[in-house]
mmCIF file of C-alpha atoms and ligand atoms in Angstrom:
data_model
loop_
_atom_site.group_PDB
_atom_site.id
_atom_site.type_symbol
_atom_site.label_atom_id
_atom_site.label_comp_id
_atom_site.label_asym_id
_atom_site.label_seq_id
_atom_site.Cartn_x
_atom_site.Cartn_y
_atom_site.Cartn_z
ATOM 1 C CA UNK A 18 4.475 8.382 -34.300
ATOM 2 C CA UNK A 19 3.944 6.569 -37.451
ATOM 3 C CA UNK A 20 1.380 3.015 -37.785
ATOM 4 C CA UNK A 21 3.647 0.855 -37.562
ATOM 5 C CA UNK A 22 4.587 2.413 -33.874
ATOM 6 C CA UNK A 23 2.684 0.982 -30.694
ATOM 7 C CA UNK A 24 1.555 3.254 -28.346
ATOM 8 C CA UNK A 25 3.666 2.969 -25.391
ATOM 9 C CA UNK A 26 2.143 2.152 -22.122
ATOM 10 C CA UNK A 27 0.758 4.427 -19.836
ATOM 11 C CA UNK A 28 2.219 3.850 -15.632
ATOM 12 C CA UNK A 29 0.690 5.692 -12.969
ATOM 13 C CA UNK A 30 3.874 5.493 -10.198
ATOM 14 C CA UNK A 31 2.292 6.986 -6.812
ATOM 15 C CA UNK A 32 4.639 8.547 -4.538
ATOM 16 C CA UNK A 33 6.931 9.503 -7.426
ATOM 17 C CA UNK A 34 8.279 12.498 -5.616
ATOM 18 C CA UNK A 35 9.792 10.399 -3.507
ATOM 19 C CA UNK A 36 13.051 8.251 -3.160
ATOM 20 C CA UNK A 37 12.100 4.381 -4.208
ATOM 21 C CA UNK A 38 8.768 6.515 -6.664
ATOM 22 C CA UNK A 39 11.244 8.337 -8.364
ATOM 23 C CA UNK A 40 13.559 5.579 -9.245
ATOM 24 C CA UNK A 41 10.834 3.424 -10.663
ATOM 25 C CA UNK A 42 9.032 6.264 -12.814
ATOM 26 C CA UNK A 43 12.808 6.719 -14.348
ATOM 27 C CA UNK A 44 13.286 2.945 -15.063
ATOM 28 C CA UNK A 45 9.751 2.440 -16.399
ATOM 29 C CA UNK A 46 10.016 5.598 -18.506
ATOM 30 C CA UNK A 47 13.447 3.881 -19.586
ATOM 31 C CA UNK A 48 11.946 0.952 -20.647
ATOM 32 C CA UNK A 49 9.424 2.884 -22.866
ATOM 33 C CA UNK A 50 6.371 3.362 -20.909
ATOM 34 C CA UNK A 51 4.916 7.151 -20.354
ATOM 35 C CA UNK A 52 4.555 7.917 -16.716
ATOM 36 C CA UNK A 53 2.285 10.005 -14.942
ATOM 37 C CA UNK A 54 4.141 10.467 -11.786
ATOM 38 C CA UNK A 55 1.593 11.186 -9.168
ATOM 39 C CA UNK A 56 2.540 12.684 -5.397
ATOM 40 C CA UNK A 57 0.956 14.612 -2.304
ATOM 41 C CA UNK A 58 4.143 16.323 -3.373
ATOM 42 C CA UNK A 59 3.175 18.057 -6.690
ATOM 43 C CA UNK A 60 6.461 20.311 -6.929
ATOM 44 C CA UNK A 61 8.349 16.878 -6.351
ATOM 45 C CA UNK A 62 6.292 14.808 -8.748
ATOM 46 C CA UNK A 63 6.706 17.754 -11.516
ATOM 47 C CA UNK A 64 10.373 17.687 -11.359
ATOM 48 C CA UNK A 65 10.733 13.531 -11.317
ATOM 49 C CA UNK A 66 8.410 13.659 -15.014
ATOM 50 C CA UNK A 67 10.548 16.808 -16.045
ATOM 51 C CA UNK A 68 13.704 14.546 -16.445
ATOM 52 C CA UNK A 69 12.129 11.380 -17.764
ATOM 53 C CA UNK A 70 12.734 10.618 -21.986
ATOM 54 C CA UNK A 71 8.979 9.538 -22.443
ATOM 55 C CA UNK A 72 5.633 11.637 -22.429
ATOM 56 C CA UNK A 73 5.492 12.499 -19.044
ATOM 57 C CA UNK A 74 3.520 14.458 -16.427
ATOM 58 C CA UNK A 75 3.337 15.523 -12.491
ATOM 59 C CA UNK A 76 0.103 15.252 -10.949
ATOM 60 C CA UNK A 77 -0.502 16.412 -7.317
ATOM 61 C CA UNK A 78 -2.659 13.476 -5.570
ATOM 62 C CA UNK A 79 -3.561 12.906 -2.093
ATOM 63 C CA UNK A 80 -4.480 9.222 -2.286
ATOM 64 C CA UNK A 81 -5.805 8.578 0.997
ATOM 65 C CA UNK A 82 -8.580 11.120 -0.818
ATOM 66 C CA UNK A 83 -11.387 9.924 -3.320
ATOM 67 C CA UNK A 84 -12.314 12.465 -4.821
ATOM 68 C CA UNK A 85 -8.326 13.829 -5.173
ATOM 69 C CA UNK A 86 -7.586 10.387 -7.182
ATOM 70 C CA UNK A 87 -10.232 10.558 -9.100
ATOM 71 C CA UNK A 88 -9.042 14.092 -10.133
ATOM 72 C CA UNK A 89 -5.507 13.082 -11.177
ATOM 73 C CA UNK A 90 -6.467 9.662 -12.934
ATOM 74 C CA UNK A 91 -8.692 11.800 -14.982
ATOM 75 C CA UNK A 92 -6.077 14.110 -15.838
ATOM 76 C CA UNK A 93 -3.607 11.250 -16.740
ATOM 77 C CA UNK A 94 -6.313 9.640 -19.012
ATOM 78 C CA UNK A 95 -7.033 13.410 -20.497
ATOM 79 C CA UNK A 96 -2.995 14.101 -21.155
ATOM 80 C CA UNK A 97 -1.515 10.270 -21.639
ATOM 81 C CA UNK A 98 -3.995 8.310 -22.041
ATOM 82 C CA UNK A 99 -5.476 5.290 -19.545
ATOM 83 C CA UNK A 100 -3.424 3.772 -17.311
ATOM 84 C CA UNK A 101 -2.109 0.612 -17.845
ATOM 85 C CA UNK A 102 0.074 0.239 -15.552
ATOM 86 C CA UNK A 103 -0.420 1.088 -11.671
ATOM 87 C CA UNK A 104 2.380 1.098 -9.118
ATOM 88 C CA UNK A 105 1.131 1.767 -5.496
ATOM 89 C CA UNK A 106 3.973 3.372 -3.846
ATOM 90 C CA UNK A 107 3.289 5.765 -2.007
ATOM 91 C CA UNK A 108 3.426 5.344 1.531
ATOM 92 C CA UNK A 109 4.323 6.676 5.250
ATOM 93 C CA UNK A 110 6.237 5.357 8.099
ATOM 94 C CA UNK A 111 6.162 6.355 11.803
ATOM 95 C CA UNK A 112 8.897 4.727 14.295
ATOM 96 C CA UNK A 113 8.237 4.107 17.259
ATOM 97 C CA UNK A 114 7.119 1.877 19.937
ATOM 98 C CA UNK A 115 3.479 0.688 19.132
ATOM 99 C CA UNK A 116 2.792 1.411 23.215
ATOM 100 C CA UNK A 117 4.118 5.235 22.456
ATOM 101 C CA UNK A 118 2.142 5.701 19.402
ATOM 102 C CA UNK A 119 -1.131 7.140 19.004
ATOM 103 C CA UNK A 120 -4.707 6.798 16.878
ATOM 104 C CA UNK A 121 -4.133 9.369 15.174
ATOM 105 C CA UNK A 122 -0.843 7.950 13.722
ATOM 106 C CA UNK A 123 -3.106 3.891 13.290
ATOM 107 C CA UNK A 124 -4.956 6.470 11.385
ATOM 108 C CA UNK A 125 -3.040 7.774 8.785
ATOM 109 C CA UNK A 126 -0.773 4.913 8.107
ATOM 110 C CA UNK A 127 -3.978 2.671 7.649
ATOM 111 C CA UNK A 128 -5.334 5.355 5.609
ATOM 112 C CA UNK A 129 -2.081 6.118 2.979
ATOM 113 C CA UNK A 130 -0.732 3.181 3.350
ATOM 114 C CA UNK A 131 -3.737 0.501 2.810
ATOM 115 C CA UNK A 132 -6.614 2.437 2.009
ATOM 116 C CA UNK A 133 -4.755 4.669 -0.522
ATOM 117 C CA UNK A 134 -3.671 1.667 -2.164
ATOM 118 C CA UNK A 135 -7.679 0.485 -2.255
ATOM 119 C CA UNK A 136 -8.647 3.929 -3.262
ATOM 120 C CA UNK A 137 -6.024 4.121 -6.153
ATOM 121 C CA UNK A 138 -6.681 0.601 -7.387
ATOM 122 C CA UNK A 139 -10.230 1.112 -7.647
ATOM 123 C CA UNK A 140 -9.952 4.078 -9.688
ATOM 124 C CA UNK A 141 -7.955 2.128 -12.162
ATOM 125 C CA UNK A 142 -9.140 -1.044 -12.497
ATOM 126 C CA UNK A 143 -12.611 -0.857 -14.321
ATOM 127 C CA UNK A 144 -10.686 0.430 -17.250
ATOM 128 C CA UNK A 145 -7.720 -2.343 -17.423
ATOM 129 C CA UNK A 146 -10.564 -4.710 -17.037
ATOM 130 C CA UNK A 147 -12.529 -3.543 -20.292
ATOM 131 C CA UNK A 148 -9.128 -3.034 -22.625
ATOM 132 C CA UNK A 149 -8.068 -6.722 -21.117
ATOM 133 C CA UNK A 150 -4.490 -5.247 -20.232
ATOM 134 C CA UNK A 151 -3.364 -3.912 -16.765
ATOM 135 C CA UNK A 152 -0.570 -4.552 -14.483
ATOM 136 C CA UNK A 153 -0.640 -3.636 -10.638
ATOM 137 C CA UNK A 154 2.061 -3.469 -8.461
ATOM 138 C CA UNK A 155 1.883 -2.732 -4.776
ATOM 139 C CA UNK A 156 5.214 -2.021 -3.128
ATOM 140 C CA UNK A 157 4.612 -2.856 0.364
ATOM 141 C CA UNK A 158 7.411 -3.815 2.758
ATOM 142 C CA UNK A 159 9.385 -7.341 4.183
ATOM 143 C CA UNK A 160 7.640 -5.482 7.978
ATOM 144 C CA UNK A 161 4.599 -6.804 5.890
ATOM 145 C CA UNK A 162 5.764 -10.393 5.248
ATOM 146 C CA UNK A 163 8.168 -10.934 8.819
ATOM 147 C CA UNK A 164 7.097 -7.811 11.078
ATOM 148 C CA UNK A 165 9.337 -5.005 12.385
ATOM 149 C CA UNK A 166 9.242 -3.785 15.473
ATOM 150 C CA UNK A 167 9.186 -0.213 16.274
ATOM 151 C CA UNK A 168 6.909 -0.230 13.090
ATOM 152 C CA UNK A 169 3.743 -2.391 13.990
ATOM 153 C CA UNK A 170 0.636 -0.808 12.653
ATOM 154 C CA UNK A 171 2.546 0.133 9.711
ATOM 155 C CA UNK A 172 3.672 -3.611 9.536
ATOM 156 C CA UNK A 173 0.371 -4.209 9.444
ATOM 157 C CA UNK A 174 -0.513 -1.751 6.931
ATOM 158 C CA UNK A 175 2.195 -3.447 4.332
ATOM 159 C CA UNK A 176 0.629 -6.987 5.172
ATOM 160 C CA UNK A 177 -2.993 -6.061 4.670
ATOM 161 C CA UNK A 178 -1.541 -4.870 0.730
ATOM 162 C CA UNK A 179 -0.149 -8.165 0.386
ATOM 163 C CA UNK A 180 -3.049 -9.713 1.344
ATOM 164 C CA UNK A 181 -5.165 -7.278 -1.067
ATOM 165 C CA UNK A 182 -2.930 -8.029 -3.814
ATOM 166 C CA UNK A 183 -3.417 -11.518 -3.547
ATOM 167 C CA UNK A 184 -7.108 -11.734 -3.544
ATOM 168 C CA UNK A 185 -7.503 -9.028 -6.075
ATOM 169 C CA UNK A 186 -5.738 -11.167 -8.374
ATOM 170 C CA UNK A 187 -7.545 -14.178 -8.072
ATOM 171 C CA UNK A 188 -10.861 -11.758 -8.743
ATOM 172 C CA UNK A 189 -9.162 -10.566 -12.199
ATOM 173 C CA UNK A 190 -7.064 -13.106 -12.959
ATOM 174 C CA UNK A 191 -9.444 -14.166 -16.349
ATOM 175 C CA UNK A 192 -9.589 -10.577 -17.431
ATOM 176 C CA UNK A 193 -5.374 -10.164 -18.136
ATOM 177 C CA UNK A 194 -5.015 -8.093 -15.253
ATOM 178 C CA UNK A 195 -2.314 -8.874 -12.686
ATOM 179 C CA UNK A 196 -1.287 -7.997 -9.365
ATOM 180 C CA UNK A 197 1.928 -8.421 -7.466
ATOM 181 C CA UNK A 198 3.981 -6.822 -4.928
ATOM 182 C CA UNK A 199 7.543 -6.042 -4.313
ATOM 183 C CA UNK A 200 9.072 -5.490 -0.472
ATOM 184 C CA UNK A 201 11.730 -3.537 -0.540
ATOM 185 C CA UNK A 202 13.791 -4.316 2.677
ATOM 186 C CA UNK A 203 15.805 -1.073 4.057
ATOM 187 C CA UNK A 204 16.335 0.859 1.841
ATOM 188 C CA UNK A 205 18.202 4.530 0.895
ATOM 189 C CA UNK A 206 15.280 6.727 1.377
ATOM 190 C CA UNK A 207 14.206 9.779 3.547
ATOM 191 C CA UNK A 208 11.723 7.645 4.965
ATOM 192 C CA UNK A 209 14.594 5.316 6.195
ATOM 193 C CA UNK A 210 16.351 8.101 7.416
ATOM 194 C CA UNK A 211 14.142 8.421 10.835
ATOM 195 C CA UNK A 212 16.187 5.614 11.472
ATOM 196 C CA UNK A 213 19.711 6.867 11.244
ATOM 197 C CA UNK A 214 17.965 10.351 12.715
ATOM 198 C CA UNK A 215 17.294 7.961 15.801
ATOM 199 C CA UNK A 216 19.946 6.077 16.165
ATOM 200 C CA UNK A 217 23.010 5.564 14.578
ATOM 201 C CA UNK A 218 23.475 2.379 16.237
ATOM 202 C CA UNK A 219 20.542 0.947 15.291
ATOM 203 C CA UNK A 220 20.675 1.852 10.882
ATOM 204 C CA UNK A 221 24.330 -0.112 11.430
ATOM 205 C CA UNK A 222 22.099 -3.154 13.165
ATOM 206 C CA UNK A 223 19.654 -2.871 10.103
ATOM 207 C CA UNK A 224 22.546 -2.696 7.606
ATOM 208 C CA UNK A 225 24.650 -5.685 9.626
ATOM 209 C CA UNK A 226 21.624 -7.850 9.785
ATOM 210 C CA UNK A 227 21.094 -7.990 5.550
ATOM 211 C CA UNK A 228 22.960 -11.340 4.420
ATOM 212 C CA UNK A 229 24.552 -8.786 1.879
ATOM 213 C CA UNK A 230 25.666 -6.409 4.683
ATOM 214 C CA UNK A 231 24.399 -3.519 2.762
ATOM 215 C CA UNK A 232 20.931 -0.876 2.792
ATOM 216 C CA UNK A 233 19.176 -1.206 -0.183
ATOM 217 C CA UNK A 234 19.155 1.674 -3.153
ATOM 218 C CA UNK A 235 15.936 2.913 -4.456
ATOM 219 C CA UNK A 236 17.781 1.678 -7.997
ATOM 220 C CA UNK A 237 17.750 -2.270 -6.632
ATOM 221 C CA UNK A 238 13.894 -2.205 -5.872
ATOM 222 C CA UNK A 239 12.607 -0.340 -9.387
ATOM 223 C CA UNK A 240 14.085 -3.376 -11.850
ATOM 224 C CA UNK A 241 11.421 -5.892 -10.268
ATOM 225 C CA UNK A 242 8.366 -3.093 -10.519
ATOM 226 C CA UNK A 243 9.776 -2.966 -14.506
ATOM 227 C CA UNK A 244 10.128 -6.414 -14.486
ATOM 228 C CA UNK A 245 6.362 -7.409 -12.756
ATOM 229 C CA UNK A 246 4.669 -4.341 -15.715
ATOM 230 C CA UNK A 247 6.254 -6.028 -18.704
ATOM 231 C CA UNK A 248 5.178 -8.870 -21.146
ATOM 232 C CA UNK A 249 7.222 -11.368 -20.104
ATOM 233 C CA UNK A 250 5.498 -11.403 -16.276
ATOM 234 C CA UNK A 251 1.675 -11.974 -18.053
ATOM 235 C CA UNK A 252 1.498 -15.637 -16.328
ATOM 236 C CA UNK A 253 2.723 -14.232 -12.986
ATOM 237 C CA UNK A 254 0.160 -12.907 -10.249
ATOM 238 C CA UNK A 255 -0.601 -12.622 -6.877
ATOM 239 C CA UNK A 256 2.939 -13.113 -6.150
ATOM 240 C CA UNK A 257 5.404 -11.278 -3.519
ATOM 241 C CA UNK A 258 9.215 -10.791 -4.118
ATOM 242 C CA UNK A 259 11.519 -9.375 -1.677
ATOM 243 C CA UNK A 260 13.878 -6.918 -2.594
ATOM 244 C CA UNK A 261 15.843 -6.735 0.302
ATOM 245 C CA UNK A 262 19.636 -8.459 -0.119
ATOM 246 C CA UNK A 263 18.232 -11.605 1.312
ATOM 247 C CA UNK A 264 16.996 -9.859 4.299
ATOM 248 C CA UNK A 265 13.764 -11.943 3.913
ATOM 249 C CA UNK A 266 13.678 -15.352 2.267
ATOM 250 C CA UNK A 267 9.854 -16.330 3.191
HETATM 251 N N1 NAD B 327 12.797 3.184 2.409
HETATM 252 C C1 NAD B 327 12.607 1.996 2.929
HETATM 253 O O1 NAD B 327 13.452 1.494 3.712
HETATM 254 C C2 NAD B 327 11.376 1.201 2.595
HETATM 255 C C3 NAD B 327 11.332 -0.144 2.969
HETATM 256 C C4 NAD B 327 10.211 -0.894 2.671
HETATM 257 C C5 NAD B 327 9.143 -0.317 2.000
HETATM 258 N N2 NAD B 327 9.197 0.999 1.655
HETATM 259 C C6 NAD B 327 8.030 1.551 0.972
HETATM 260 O O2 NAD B 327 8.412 2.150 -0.252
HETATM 261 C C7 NAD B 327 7.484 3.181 -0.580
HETATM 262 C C8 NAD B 327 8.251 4.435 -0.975
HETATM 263 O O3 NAD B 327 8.934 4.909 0.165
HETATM 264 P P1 NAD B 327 10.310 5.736 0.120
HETATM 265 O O4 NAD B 327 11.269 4.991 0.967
HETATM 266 O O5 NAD B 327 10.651 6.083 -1.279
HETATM 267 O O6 NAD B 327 9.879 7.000 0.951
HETATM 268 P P2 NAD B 327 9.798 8.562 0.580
HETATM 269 O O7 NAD B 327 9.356 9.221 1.826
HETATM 270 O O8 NAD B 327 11.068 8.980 -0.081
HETATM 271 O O9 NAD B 327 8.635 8.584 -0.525
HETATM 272 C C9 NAD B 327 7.269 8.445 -0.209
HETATM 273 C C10 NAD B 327 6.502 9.406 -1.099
HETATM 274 O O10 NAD B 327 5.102 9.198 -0.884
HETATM 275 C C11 NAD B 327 4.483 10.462 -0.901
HETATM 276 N N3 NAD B 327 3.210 10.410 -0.168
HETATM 277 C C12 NAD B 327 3.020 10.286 1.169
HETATM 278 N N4 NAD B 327 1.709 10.335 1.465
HETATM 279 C C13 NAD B 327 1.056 10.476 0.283
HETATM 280 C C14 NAD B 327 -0.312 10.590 -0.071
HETATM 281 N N5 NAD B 327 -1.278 10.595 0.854
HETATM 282 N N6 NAD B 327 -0.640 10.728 -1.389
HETATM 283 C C15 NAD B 327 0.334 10.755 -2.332
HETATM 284 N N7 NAD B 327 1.648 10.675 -2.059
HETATM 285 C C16 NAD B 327 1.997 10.528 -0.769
HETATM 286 C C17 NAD B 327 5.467 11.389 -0.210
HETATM 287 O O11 NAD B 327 5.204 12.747 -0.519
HETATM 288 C C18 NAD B 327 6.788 10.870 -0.759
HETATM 289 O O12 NAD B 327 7.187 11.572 -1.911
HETATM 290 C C19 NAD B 327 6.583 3.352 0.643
HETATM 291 O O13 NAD B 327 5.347 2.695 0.432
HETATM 292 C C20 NAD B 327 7.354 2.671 1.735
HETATM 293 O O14 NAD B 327 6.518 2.179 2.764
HETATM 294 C C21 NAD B 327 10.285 1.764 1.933
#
């Protein structure tokens, strides 16, 4: 890299193993920025940063775990530098009725899905704060804005990120950190495949009932996560954009 080169960015992408975590480590890594693509899934996370064009790592993270995230943002800072940019993605899904499901389940949804986002943030944010540069993006769910049924603590789970997103970002808002979230709607993933492993019936229901009569890819959601870590989105926070083919127009 010669002086007259920046430094790219640095984005932490959690659940990067995964379907809708892959796809945005790939388009952020497109659009210059080095990823550290972080997953319970380490083999998973490994091969997602073996195929990116940027400096890139795996890291094996359990973020409903403290002492886990602190591990990995430590190794990111050690091998890419600090993180810049944080996209909570990572997440888990149970369906059912909420009458059939159990504590256990409240549990660990609440824990991955809301806590893990805390947990994650947390770890990040003293650091943005002091360089006076971070973007966070929480990608929660339209079951967090509207509800979905057969999904309810998990709903609740999405809504309680929004929610966390917003006031976070009235809290930094000074320091040129900012904090938005994307919901993807349904969307092409094996998480949305308990659906179809269900009922058959029901993924056509899903698909019928999205203005644009078609389940999302995990290539529609990642452009807005690129879009919400770049320049051009410095003077928008605390906002939430549906991804979802019009699914959700709140
Ligand atoms: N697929 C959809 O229809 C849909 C719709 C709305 C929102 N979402 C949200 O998008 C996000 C990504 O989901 P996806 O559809 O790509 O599912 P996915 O199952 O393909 O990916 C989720 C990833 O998160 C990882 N993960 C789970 N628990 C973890 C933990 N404790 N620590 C670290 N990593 C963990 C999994 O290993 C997996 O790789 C989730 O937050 C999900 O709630 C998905």
């Amino acid at each position: 890299m010669t002086e007259t080169e920046t430094k790219p960015r640095v984005a932490l992408v959690t659940g990067a193993g995964g379907g809708i975590g892959g796809a945005i480590a790939r388009h952020l890594a497109e659009a210059g920025h080095a990823v550290a693509a972080a997953d319970l899934d380490e083999a998973a996370a490994v091969a997602v940063a073996k195929g990116l064009p940027t400096p890139s790592i795996g890291v094996g993270v359990d973020i409903s775990d403290s002492a886990s995230v602190a591990a990995a943002v430590a190794r990111v800072e050690a091998e890419l530098g600090p993180v810049d940019v944080l996209v909570n993605n990572a997440g888990i899904d149970k369906i059912e009725p909420f009458v059939q499901s159990t504590e256990d389940t409240w549990r660990k949804v609440v824990d991955v899905n809301y806590l893990g986002t805390v947990i994650v943030t947390r770890a990040v944010l003293d650091g943005m704060v002091e360089r006076g540069f971070g973007r966070i993006i929480h990608i929660a769910s339209d079951a967090g804005r509207v509800g979905s049924s057969g999904e309810v603590v998990y709903s609740g789970s999405k809504g309680a990120m929004i929610a966390f997103g917003k006031a976070l970002a009235r809290e930094v808002a000074t320091k040129g950190v900012t904090v938005n979230t994307v919901c993807p709607g349904p969307t092409d993933t094996a998480l949305l495949k308990q659906v179809s492993d269900l009922s058959e019936k029901m993924f056509d229901a899903m698909r019928r009932a999205v203005p644009m009569k078609r389940i999302g890819t995990p290539d529609d959601v990642a452009p807005a996560v690129v879009f919400f870590a770049g320049e051009g989105a410095a003077f928008i926070t605390g906002q939430t954009l549906s991804v979802s083919g019009g699914l959700t127009m709140a």
